mmCIF file of C-alpha atoms in Angstrom:
data_model
loop_
_atom_site.group_PDB
_atom_site.id
_atom_site.type_symbol
_atom_site.label_atom_id
_atom_site.label_comp_id
_atom_site.label_asym_id
_atom_site.label_seq_id
_atom_site.Cartn_x
_atom_site.Cartn_y
_atom_site.Cartn_z
ATOM 1 C CA MET A 24 -5.203 34.623 -151.968
ATOM 2 C CA LEU A 25 -6.187 33.892 -148.397
ATOM 3 C CA ASN A 26 -8.269 36.566 -146.669
ATOM 4 C CA PHE A 27 -7.546 37.253 -142.967
ATOM 5 C CA MET A 28 -9.876 34.812 -141.335
ATOM 6 C CA ASP A 29 -8.826 31.976 -143.796
ATOM 7 C CA ALA A 30 -5.195 32.675 -142.962
ATOM 8 C CA TYR A 31 -5.944 32.817 -139.186
ATOM 9 C CA THR A 32 -8.013 29.531 -139.210
ATOM 10 C CA LEU A 33 -5.294 27.739 -141.324
ATOM 11 C CA TRP A 34 -2.607 28.983 -138.841
ATOM 12 C CA ARG A 35 -4.579 27.872 -135.908
ATOM 13 C CA GLU A 36 -4.896 24.338 -137.385
ATOM 14 C CA VAL A 37 -1.357 23.855 -138.600
ATOM 15 C CA ARG A 38 1.604 22.938 -136.384
ATOM 16 C CA ILE A 39 4.946 24.605 -136.464
ATOM 17 C CA PRO A 40 7.099 22.300 -138.814
ATOM 18 C CA ARG A 41 9.732 20.033 -137.339
ATOM 19 C CA THR A 42 13.252 21.318 -136.820
ATOM 20 C CA GLY A 43 14.877 19.232 -139.556
ATOM 21 C CA PRO A 44 18.507 18.000 -139.740
ATOM 22 C CA GLY A 45 21.454 20.365 -139.694
ATOM 23 C CA GLU A 46 22.371 23.357 -137.512
ATOM 24 C CA ASP A 47 21.025 25.893 -139.960
ATOM 25 C CA LEU A 48 17.518 24.321 -139.942
ATOM 26 C CA ILE A 49 17.605 24.029 -136.043
ATOM 27 C CA MET A 50 18.447 27.819 -135.921
ATOM 28 C CA THR A 51 15.651 28.823 -138.340
ATOM 29 C CA HIS A 52 13.212 26.590 -136.534
ATOM 30 C CA SER A 53 14.090 28.416 -133.236
ATOM 31 C CA ASP A 54 13.432 31.853 -134.968
ATOM 32 C CA LEU A 55 10.251 30.515 -136.479
ATOM 33 C CA VAL A 56 8.963 29.516 -133.038
ATOM 34 C CA LEU A 57 9.734 33.098 -131.774
ATOM 35 C CA ALA A 58 8.011 34.670 -134.831
ATOM 36 C CA ASP A 59 4.975 32.449 -134.096
ATOM 37 C CA LEU A 60 4.891 33.625 -130.561
ATOM 38 C CA TYR A 61 4.818 37.269 -131.774
ATOM 39 C CA VAL A 62 2.059 36.514 -134.227
ATOM 40 C CA THR A 63 -0.087 35.256 -131.263
ATOM 41 C CA THR A 64 -1.078 38.945 -130.659
ATOM 42 C CA VAL A 65 -3.623 38.256 -133.479
ATOM 43 C CA ILE A 66 -5.453 35.748 -131.317
ATOM 44 C CA ARG A 67 -6.519 38.441 -128.846
ATOM 45 C CA TYR A 68 -7.803 40.670 -131.838
ATOM 46 C CA VAL A 69 -9.869 37.754 -133.237
ATOM 47 C CA GLU A 70 -11.213 36.606 -129.858
ATOM 48 C CA GLU A 71 -11.656 39.914 -128.030
ATOM 49 C CA GLY A 72 -11.402 42.649 -130.681
ATOM 50 C CA VAL A 73 -8.128 44.108 -129.044
ATOM 51 C CA PHE A 74 -5.757 45.277 -131.507
ATOM 52 C CA LYS A 75 -2.239 45.268 -130.096
ATOM 53 C CA LEU A 76 0.973 45.031 -131.976
ATOM 54 C CA ALA A 77 3.846 42.705 -131.213
ATOM 55 C CA PRO A 78 6.795 44.390 -129.444
ATOM 56 C CA THR A 79 8.900 44.023 -132.663
ATOM 57 C CA ASP A 80 8.795 44.329 -136.528
ATOM 58 C CA VAL A 81 7.280 40.822 -137.176
ATOM 59 C CA LEU A 82 7.249 41.328 -140.977
ATOM 60 C CA ALA A 83 10.997 42.295 -141.058
ATOM 61 C CA LEU A 84 11.734 39.334 -138.793
ATOM 62 C CA LEU A 85 9.808 36.972 -141.074
ATOM 63 C CA GLU A 86 11.301 38.361 -144.299
ATOM 64 C CA GLU A 87 14.827 37.805 -142.791
ATOM 65 C CA LEU A 88 13.853 34.353 -141.713
ATOM 66 C CA MET A 89 12.531 33.364 -145.092
ATOM 67 C CA ARG A 90 15.636 34.613 -146.766
ATOM 68 C CA ARG A 91 17.798 32.705 -144.441
ATOM 69 C CA ILE A 92 15.795 29.511 -145.109
ATOM 70 C CA GLU A 93 16.028 30.025 -148.880
ATOM 71 C CA GLN A 94 19.867 30.205 -148.513
ATOM 72 C CA ILE A 95 20.133 26.929 -146.667
ATOM 73 C CA ASP A 96 22.086 24.281 -148.487
ATOM 74 C CA VAL A 97 19.434 21.488 -148.794
ATOM 75 C CA SER A 98 21.291 19.307 -151.330
ATOM 76 C CA GLU A 99 22.298 16.870 -148.589
ATOM 77 C CA SER A 100 19.050 15.019 -148.483
ATOM 78 C CA GLU A 101 15.326 15.024 -149.263
ATOM 79 C CA GLU A 102 14.769 15.370 -145.446
ATOM 80 C CA HIS A 103 16.754 18.797 -145.525
ATOM 81 C CA GLN A 104 14.626 19.845 -148.566
ATOM 82 C CA ALA A 105 11.376 19.040 -146.960
ATOM 83 C CA ALA A 106 12.174 20.582 -143.634
ATOM 84 C CA ALA A 107 13.208 23.771 -145.406
ATOM 85 C CA ARG A 108 10.075 23.923 -147.536
ATOM 86 C CA ALA A 109 7.839 23.322 -144.567
ATOM 87 C CA GLN A 110 9.609 26.054 -142.443
ATOM 88 C CA HIS A 111 9.482 28.504 -145.415
ATOM 89 C CA ALA A 112 5.769 27.838 -145.968
ATOM 90 C CA TYR A 113 4.897 28.301 -142.308
ATOM 91 C CA ALA A 114 6.845 31.617 -142.258
ATOM 92 C CA ALA A 115 4.998 32.729 -145.316
ATOM 93 C CA LEU A 116 1.670 31.897 -143.612
ATOM 94 C CA LEU A 117 2.689 33.899 -140.611
ATOM 95 C CA TYR A 118 3.765 36.813 -142.744
ATOM 96 C CA LEU A 119 0.504 36.904 -144.717
ATOM 97 C CA LEU A 120 -1.528 36.653 -141.479
ATOM 98 C CA TYR A 121 0.422 39.409 -139.706
ATOM 99 C CA GLN A 122 0.437 41.543 -142.820
ATOM 100 C CA GLN A 123 -3.364 41.481 -143.014
ATOM 101 C CA PHE A 124 -3.618 41.996 -139.268
ATOM 102 C CA LEU A 125 -1.641 45.283 -139.686
ATOM 103 C CA GLU A 126 -3.920 46.279 -142.673
ATOM 104 C CA ILE A 127 -6.894 45.799 -140.603
ATOM 105 C CA GLY A 128 -5.369 47.946 -137.759
ATOM 106 C CA ALA A 129 -4.445 50.669 -140.061
ATOM 107 C CA SER A 130 -7.998 50.749 -141.473
ATOM 108 C CA GLN A 131 -9.374 51.121 -137.872
ATOM 109 C CA GLU A 132 -7.240 54.143 -137.028
ATOM 110 C CA THR A 133 -9.136 57.314 -137.019
ATOM 111 C CA PRO A 134 -7.326 60.248 -138.395
ATOM 112 C CA THR A 135 -6.672 63.214 -136.221
ATOM 113 C CA VAL A 136 -7.865 66.655 -137.125
ATOM 114 C CA SER A 137 -5.413 69.460 -136.605
#
């Protein structure tokens, strides 16, 4: 399992996969780019120590996106299959990174005393 810094380093080195053929892959690619944008909040934490959440439920967005990618009919060609696999893997990396980011934030919260 990748730790937070390993996932962060890998994410910063890997490019967002290509769109791929077919309308479904174009739409999932668009949503993948949006999710990637939300995950950039992690950069500020790593570089400046500022923990700030994205303005949406990133994990739910990525779960839905991965589900949609899994349902795409990729029987048409190897190109479809490769594009869907690459998009799914990238979404899974984003999910892992943001999930660990949230865990770090939760561990930094100080409980309030009533």
